[in-house]
CSV table of C-alpha atoms and ligand atoms in Angstrom, one decimal:
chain,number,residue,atom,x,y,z
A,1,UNK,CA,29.0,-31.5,46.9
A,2,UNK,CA,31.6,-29.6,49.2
A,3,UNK,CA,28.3,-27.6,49.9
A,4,UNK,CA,27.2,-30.3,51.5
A,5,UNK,CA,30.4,-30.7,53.3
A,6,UNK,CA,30.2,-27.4,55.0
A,7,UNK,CA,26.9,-28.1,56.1
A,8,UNK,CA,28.3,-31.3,57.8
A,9,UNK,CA,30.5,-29.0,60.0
A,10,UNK,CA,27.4,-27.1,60.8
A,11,UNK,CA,26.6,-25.4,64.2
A,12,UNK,CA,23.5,-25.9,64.8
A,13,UNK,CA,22.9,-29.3,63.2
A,14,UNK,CA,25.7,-30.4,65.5
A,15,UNK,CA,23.9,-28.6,68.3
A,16,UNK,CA,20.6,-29.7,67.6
A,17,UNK,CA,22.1,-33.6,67.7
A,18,UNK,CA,24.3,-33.0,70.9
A,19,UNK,CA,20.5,-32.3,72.6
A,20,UNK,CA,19.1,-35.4,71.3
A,21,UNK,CA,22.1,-37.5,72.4
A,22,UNK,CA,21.4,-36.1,75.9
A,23,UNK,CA,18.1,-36.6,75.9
A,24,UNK,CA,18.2,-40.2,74.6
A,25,UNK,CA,20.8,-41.1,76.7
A,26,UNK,CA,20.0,-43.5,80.0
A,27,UNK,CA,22.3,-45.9,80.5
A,28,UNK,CA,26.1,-45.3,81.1
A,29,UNK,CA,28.3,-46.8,77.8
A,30,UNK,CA,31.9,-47.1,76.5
A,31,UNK,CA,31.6,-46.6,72.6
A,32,UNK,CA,35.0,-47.3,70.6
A,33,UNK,CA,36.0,-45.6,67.4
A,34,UNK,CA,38.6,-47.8,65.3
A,35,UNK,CA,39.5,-45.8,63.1
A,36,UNK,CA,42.5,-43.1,63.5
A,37,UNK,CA,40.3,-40.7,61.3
A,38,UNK,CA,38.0,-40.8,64.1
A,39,UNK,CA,40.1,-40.4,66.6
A,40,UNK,CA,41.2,-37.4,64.9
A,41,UNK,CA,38.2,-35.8,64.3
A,42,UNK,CA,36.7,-36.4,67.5
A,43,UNK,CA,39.5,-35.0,69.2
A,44,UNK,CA,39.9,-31.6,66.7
A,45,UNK,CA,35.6,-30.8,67.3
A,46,UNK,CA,36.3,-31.5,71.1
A,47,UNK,CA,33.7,-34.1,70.7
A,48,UNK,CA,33.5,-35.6,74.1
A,49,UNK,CA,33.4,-32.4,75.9
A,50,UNK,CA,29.9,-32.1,74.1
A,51,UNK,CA,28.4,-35.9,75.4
A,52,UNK,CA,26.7,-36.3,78.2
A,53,UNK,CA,28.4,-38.2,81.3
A,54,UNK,CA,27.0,-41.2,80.2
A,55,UNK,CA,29.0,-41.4,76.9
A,56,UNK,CA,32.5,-42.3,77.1
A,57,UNK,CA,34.8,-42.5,74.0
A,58,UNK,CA,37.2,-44.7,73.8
A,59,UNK,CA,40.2,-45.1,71.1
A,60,UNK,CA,41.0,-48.2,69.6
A,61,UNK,CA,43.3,-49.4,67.0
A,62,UNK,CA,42.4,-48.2,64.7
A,63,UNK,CA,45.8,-46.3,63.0
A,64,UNK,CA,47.4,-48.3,60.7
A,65,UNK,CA,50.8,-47.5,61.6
A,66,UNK,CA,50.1,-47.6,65.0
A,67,UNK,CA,49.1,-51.2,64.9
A,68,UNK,CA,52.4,-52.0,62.7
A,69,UNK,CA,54.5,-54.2,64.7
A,70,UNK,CA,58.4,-53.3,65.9
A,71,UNK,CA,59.5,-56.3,64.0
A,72,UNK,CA,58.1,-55.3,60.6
A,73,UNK,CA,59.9,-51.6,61.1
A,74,UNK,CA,63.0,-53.6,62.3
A,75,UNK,CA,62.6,-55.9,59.1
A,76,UNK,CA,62.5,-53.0,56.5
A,77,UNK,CA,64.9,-51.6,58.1
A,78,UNK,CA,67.4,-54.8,57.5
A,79,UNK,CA,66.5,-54.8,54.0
A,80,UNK,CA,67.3,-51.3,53.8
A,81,UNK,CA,70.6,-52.2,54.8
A,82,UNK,CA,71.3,-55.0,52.3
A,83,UNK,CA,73.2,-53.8,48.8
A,84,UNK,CA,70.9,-52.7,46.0
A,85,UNK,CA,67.5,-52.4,47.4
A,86,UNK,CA,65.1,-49.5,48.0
A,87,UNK,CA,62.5,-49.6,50.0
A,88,UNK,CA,59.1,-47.6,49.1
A,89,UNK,CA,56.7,-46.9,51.9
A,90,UNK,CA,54.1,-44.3,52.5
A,91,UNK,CA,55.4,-41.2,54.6
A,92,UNK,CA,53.8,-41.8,57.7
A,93,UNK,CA,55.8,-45.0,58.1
A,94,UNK,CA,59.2,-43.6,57.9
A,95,UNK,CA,58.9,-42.3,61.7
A,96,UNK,CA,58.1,-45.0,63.6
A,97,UNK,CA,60.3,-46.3,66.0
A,98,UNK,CA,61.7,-50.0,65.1
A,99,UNK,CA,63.9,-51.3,68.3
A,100,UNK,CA,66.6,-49.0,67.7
A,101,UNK,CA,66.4,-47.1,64.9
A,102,UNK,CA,63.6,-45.6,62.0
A,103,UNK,CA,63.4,-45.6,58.3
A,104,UNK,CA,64.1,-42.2,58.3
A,105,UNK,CA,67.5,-42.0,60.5
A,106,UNK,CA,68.2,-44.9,58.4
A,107,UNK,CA,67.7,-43.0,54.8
A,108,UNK,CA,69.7,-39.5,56.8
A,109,UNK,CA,72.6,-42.7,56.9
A,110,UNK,CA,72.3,-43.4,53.3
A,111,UNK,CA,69.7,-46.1,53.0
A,112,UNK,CA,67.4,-45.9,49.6
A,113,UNK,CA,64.2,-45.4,51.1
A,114,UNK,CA,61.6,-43.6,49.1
A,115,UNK,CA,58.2,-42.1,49.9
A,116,UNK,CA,55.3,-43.0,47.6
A,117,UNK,CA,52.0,-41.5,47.5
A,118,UNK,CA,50.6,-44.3,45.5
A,119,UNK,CA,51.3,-47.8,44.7
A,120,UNK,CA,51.8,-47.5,41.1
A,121,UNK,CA,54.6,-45.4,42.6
A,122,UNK,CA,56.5,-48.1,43.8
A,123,UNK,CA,55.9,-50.0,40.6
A,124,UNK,CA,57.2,-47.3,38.3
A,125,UNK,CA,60.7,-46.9,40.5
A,126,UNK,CA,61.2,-51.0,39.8
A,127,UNK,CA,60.4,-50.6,35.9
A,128,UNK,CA,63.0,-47.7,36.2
A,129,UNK,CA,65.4,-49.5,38.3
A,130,UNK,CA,65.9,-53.3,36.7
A,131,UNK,CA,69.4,-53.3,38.1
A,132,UNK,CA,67.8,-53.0,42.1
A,133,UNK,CA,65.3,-54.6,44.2
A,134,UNK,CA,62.2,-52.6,45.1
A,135,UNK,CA,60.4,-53.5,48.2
A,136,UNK,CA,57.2,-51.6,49.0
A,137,UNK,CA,55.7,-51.6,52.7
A,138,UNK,CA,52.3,-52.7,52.3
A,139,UNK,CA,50.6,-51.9,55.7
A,140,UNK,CA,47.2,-50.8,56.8
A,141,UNK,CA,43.1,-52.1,56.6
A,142,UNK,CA,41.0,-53.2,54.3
A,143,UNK,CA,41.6,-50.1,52.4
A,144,UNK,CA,44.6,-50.0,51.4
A,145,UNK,CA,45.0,-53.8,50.2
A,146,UNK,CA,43.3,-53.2,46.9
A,147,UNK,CA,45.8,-50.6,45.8
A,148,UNK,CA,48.6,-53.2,46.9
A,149,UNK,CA,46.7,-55.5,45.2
A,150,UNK,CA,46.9,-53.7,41.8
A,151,UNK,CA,50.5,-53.2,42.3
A,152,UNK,CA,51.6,-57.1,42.1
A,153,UNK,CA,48.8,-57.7,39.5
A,154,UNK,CA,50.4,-55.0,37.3
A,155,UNK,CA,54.1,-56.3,38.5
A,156,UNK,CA,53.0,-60.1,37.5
A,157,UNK,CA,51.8,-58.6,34.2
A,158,UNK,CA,54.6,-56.9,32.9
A,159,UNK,CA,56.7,-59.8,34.2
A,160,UNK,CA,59.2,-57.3,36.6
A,161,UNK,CA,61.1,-59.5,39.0
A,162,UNK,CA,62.2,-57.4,40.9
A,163,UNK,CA,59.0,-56.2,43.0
A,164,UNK,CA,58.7,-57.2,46.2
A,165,UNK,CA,55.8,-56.9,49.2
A,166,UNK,CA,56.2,-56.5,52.7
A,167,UNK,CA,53.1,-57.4,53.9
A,168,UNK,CA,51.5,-56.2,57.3
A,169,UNK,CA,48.2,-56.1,55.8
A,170,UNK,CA,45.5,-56.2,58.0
A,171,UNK,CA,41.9,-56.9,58.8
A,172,UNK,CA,39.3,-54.6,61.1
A,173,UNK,CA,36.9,-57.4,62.3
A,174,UNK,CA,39.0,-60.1,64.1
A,175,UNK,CA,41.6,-57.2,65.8
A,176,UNK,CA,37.3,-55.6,67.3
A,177,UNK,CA,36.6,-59.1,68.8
A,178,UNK,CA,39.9,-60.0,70.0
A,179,UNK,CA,39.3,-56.7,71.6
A,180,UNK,CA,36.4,-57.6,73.4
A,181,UNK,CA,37.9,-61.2,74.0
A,182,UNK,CA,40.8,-59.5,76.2
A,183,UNK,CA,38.2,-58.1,78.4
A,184,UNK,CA,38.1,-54.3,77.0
A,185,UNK,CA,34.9,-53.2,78.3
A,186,UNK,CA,33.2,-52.0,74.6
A,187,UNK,CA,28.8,-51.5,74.3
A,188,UNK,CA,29.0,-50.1,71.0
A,189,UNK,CA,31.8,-49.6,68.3
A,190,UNK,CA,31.9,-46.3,65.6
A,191,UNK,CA,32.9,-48.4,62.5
A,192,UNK,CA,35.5,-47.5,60.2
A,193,UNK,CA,34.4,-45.3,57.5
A,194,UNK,CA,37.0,-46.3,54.7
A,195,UNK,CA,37.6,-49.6,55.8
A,196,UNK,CA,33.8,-50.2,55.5
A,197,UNK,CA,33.7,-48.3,51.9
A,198,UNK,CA,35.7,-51.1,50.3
A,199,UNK,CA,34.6,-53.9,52.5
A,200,UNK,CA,30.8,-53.1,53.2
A,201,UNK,CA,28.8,-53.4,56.2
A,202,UNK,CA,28.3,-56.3,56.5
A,203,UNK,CA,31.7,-57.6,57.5
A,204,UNK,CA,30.3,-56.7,61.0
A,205,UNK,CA,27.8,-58.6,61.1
A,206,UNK,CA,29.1,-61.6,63.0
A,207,UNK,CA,30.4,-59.4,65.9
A,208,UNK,CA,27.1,-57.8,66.8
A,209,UNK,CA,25.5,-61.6,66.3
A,210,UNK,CA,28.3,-63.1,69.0
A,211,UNK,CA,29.1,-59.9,71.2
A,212,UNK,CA,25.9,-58.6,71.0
A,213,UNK,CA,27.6,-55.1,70.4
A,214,UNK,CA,26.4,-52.2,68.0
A,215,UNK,CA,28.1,-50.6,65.5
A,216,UNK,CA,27.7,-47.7,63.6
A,217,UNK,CA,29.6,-46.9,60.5
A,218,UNK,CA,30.5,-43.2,60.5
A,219,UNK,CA,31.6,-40.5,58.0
A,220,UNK,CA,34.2,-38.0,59.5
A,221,UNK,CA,32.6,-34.9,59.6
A,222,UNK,CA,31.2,-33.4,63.1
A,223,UNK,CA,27.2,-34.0,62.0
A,224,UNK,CA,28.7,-37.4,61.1
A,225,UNK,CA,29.9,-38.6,63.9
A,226,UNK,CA,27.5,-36.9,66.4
A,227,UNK,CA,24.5,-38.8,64.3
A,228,UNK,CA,26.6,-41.9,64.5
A,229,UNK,CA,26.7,-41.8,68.5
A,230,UNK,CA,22.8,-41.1,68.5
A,231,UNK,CA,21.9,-44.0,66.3
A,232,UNK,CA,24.4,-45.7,68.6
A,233,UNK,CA,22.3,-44.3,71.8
A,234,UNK,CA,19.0,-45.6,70.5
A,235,UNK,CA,20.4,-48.1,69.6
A,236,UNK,CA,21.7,-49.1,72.9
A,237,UNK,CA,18.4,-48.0,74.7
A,238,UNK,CA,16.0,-50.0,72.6
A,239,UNK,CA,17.9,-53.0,73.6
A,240,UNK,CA,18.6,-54.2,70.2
A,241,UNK,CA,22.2,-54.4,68.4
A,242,UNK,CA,22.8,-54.1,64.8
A,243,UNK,CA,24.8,-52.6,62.2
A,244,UNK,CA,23.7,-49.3,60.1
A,245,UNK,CA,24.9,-47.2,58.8
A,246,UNK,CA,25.3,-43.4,58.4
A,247,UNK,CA,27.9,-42.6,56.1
A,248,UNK,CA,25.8,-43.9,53.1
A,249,UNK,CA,26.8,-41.7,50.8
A,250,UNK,CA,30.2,-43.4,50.7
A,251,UNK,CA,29.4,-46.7,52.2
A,252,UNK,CA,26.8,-49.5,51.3
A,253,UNK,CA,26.6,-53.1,53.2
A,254,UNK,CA,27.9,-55.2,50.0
A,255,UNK,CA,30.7,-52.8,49.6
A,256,UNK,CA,32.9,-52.8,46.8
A,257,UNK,CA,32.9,-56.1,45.1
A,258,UNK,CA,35.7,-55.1,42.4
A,259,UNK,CA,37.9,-53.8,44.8
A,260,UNK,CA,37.0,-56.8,46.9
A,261,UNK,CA,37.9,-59.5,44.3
A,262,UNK,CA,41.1,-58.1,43.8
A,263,UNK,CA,42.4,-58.5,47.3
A,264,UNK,CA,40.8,-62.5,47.6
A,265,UNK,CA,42.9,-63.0,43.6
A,266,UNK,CA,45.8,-61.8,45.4
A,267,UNK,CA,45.9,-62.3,49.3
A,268,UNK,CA,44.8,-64.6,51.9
A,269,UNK,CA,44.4,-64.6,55.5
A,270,UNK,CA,47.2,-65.1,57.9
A,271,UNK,CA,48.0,-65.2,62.0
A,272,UNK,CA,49.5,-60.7,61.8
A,273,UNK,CA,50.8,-59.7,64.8
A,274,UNK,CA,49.5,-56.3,66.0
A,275,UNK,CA,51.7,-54.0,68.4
A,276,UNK,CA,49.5,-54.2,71.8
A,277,UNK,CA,47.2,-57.2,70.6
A,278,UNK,CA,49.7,-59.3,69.9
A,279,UNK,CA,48.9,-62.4,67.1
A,280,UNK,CA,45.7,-62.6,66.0
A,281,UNK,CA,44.5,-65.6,64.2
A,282,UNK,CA,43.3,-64.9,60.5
A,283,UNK,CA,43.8,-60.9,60.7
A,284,UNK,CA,46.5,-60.4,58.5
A,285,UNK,CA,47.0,-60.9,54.5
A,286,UNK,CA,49.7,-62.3,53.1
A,287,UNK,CA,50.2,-63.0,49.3
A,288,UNK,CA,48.4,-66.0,47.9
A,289,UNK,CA,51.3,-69.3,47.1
A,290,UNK,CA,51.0,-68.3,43.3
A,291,UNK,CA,52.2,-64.3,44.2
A,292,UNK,CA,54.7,-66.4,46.4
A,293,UNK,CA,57.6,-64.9,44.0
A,294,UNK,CA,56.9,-61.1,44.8
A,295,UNK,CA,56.8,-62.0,48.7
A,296,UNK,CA,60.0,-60.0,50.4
A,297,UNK,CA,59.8,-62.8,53.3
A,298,UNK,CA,60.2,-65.5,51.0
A,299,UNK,CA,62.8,-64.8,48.4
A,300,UNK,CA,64.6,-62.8,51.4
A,301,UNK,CA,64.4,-64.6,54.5
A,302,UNK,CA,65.2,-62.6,57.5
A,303,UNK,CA,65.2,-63.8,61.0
A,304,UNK,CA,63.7,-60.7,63.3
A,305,UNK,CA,61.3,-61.3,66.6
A,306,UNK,CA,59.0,-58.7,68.0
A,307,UNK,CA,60.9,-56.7,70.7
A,308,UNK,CA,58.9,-55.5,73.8
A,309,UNK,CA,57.9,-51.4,73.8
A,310,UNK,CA,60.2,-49.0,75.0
A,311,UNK,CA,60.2,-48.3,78.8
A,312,UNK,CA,57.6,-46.3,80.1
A,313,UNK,CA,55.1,-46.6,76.7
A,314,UNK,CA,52.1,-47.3,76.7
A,315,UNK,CA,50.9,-47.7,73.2
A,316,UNK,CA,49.9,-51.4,73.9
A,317,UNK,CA,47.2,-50.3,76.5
A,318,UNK,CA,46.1,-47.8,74.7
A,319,UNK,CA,45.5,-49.6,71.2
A,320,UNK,CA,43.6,-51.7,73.7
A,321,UNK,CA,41.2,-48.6,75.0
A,322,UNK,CA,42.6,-49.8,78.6
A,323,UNK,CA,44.8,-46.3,79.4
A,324,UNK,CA,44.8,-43.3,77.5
A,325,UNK,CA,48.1,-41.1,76.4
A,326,UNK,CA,47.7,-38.7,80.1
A,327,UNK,CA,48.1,-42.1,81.8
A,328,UNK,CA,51.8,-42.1,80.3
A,329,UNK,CA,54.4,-40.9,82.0
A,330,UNK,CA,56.4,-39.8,79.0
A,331,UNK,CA,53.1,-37.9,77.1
A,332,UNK,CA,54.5,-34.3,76.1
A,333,UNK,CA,57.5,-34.4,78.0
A,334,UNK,CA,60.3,-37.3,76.8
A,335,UNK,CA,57.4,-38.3,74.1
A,336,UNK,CA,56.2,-35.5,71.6
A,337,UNK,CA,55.4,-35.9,67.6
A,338,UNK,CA,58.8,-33.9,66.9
A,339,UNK,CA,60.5,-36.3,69.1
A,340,UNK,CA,58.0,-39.8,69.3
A,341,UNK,CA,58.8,-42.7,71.7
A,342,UNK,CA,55.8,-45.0,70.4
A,343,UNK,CA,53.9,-45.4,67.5
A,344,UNK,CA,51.0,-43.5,68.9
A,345,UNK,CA,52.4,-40.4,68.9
A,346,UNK,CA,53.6,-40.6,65.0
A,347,UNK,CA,51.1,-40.5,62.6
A,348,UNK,CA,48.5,-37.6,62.9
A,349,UNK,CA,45.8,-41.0,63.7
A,350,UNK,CA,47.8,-41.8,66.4
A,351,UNK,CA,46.0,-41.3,70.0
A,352,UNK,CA,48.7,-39.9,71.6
A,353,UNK,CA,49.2,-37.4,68.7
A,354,UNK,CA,45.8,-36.3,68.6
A,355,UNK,CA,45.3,-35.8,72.2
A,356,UNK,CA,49.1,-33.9,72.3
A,357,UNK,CA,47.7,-31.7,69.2
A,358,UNK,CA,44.2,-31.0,69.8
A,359,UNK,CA,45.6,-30.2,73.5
A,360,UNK,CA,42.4,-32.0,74.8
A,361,UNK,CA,43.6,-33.3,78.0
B,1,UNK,CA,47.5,-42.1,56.0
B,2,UNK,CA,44.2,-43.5,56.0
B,3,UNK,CA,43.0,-40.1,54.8
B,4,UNK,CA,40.6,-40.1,52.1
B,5,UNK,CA,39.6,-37.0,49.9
B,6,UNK,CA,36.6,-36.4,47.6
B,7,UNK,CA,37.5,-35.2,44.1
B,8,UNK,CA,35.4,-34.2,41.7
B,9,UNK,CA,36.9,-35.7,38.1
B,10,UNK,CA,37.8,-33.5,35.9
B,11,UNK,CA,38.9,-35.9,32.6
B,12,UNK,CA,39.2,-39.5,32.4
B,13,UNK,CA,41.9,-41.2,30.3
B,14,UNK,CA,41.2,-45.3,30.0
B,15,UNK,CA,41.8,-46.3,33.7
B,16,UNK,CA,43.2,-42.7,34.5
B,17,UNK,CA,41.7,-39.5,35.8
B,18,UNK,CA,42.1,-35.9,36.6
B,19,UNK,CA,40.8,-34.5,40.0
B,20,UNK,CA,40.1,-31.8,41.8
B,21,UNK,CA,40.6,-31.2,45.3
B,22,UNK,CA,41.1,-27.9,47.2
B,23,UNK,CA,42.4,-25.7,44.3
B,24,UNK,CA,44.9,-28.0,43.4
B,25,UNK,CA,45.0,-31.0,40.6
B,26,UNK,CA,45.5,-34.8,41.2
B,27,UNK,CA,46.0,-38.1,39.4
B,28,UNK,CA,43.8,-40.9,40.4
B,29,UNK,CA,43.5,-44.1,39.4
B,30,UNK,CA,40.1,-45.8,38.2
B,31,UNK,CA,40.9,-49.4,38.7
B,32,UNK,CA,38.8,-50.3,41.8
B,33,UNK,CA,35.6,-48.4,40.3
B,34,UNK,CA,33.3,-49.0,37.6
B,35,UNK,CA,30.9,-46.6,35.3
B,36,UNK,CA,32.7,-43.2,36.9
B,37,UNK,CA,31.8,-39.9,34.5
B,38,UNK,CA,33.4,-36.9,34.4
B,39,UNK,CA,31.6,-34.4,37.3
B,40,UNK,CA,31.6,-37.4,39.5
B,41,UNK,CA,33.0,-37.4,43.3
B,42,UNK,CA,34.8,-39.7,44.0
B,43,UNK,CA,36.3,-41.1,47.5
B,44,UNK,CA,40.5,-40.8,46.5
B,45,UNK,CA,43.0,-42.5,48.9
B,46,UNK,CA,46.5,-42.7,48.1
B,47,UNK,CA,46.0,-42.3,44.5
B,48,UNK,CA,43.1,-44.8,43.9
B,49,UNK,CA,39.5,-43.8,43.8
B,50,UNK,CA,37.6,-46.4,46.3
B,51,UNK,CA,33.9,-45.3,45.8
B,52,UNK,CA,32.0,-42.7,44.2
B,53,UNK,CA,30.4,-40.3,46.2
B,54,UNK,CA,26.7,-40.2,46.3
B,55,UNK,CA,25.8,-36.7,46.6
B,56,UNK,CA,21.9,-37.3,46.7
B,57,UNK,CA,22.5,-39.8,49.6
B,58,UNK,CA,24.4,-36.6,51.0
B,59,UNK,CA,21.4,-34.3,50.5
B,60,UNK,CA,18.7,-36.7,52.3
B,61,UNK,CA,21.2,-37.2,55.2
B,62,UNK,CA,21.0,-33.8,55.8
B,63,UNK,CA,17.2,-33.2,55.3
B,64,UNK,CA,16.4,-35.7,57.6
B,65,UNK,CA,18.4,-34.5,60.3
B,66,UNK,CA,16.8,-30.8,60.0
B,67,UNK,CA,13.6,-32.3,59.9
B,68,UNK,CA,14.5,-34.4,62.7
B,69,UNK,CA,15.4,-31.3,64.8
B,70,UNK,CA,12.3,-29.6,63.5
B,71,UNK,CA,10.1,-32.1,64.4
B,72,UNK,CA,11.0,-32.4,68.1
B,73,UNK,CA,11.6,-29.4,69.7
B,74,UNK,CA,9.5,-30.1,72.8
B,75,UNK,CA,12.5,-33.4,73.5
B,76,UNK,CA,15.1,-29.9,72.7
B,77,UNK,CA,13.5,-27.9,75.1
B,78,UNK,CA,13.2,-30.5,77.6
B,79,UNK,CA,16.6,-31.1,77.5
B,80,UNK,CA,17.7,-27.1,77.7
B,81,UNK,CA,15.6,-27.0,80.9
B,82,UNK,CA,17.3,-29.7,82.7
C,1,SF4,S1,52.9,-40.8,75.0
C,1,SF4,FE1,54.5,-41.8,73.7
C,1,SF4,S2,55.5,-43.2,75.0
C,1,SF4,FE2,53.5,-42.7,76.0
C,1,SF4,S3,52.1,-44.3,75.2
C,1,SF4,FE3,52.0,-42.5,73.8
C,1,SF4,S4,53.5,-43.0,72.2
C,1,SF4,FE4,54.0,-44.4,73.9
């Protein structure tokens, strides 16, 4: 298998495809990736600098902790400061700016905050710790609500009462249209690998039918994503939109149904607010009324509202594919990944990270 | 964060598995898949296998592209010459 993997990163396959995305390509057209893997990957293979002028790639929202609203950090971090609770997150989170403050500054001041690698994780440290209240940070797309999923099944079946969810779980689909509702000029979307492995293809089938858009689900390998923007191309050119797929040997267009079930036992759909997008109608998950007493909102109300950006950032417009990190005035200078101002520039999926790393500006 | 990793499975213990990745050893969990056997890839993200790998769906992805390439050199050398 990770033969196969090397010959995704391979030269001349990747040369070979760059020609035939120049030669297909006619028309001028904004392709988005959502997904900060992409974003990643197309930024460390210099990607763009390959395409054609006709191609331009834009980044979406597609970084989970990017997308995570001030108010959520600004939540966890009141919790953190109440007696007897730790809060368990995945390390990525522990960065981001909230209004004023981070979970990490706040665990240097003495908060219990603890990194988890897994779910199960955070269920183990409540079994451990009867005497406390563990609340774990549930954030990101459709792939990481099944493992969140599992963790309150496994909570509600050993009866612990003191496992709590923050939920800022959300969904790819409605955050792409309400993309293209606000006016972000997209022809053609690079769909979420991951995201797509749990949920399947055809979750995207009701954007192409209304926005008339293509989409592409892509692997995160060079070959990957360069045959991704070809199929994309021809796509494109032959007038018609659809959905395929080209990272088939992860994804398929059911998806996975077990994983799936889990997350409609357990969650439902809620109005999430997204940092840049702002509320979006059915894109979030919160727990179903019957999970209701491992909901951290419920059992500990808190009263927090979503704070405008820092001065100068522009992590709203860029989540949006309307600026990009250059257009900041604090990119690399007042804003680096030692020392981040916005979300983007935190987690390596982050825009304004990957262009600051990759150097590609 | 949303980094996912194929592991090959080393041992399975009920819902449980051992994994390889890069040199070093993991623990995933099995719960979101079904009928995984030991030699298996498997998609892990943070902690939890989502999806086996198909490694023949790998292979044909590949020889369809070289053929691809090898079947249309005249579009590559058009291309070069512009
Ligand atoms: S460079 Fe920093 S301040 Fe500017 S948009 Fe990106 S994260 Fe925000």
């Amino acid at each position: 298998m990770l033969k196969y993997l090397d010959e995704y990163r391979d030269k001349d396959l990747a040369q070979n495809l760059v020609a035939q995305i120049n030669y297909a390509s006619k028309k001028s057209i904004r392709i988005m990736e959502v997904c900060g893997g992409h974003t990643m990957a197309i930024r460390k293979y210099g990607i763009q600098n390959l395409l054609p002028p006709t191609i331009k790639l834009l980044s979406g929202p597609g970084c989970p902790v990017c997308v995570t609203s001030r108010s959520f950090i600004d939540k966890a971090i009141a919790y953190s400061a109440m007696p007897d609770i730790i809060i368990t997150t995945y390390g990525d989170l522990m960065r981001v700016p909230g209004t004023s403050s981070s979970l990490l500054k706040e665990k240097a001041r003495g908060a219990d905050v603890r990194i988890v690698v897994s779910t199960l994780d955070a269920v183990k440290i409540a079994k451990e710790n009867p005497e406390k209240t563990v609340i774990f940070l549930g954030i990101g797309f459709e792939t990481t609500t099944p493992p969140t999923a599992i963790a309150v099944l496994e909570a509600s079946k050993i009866k612990l009462k003191n496992f709590l969810i923050l939920s800022a779980h959300k969904l790819m689909p409605p955050a792409m249209a309400a993309l293209i509702d606000e006016g972000t000029l997209i022809d053609a979307y690079i769909g979420p690998g991951h995201v797509s492995t749990i949920a399947g293809s055809k979750i995207y089938k009701p954007l192409v039918n209304q926005y008339d858009i293509s989409v592409v689900i892509s692997g995160f390998e060079p070959v990957d994503i360069l045959q991704s923007i070809w199929m994309l191309v021809k796509q494109i050119e032959s007038g018609i939109p659809s959905v395929e797929i080209q990272y088939s040997r992860a994804v398929s267009q059911e998806g996975n149904l077990k994983a799936q079930n889990l997350v409609n036992d357990v969650f439902e759909p809620c109005t999430a607010f997204w940092r840049g997008l702002g509320a979006i109608p059915k894109s979030g998950l919160k727990l179903k009324p019957e999970y209701n007493s491992f909901e951290a909102e419920s059992l500990l109300p808190l009263e927090i509202a979503e704070k405008p950006e820092p001065k100068g950032c522009l992590c709203g417009q860029i989540l949006k594919g309307q600026k990009i990190p250059t257009d900041c005035k604090l990119f690399g200078k007042t804003c680096t990944p030692e020392k981040p101002v916005g979300a983007c520039m935190v987690s390596d999926e982050g825009t304004c990270a990957a262009y600051f790393k990759y150097n590609d500006y | 964060m949303c980094l996912s990793v194929p592991a090959k499975i080393l041992n399975i213990e009920g819902s449980n598995a051992k994994a390889t990745v890069g040199g070093s050893i993991i623990n995933v969990s099995l719960q979101l898949v079904e009928n995984i056997e030991i030699g298996d890839y498997v998609l892990v993200h943070t902690g939890f296998a989502l999806e086996k790998i198909d490694a023949k769906t790998a292979r044909e992805t590949l020889a369809m592209l070289t053929s691809m390439v090898e079947e249309n050199p005249e579009d590559m050398i058009r291309f070069i010459e512009i």
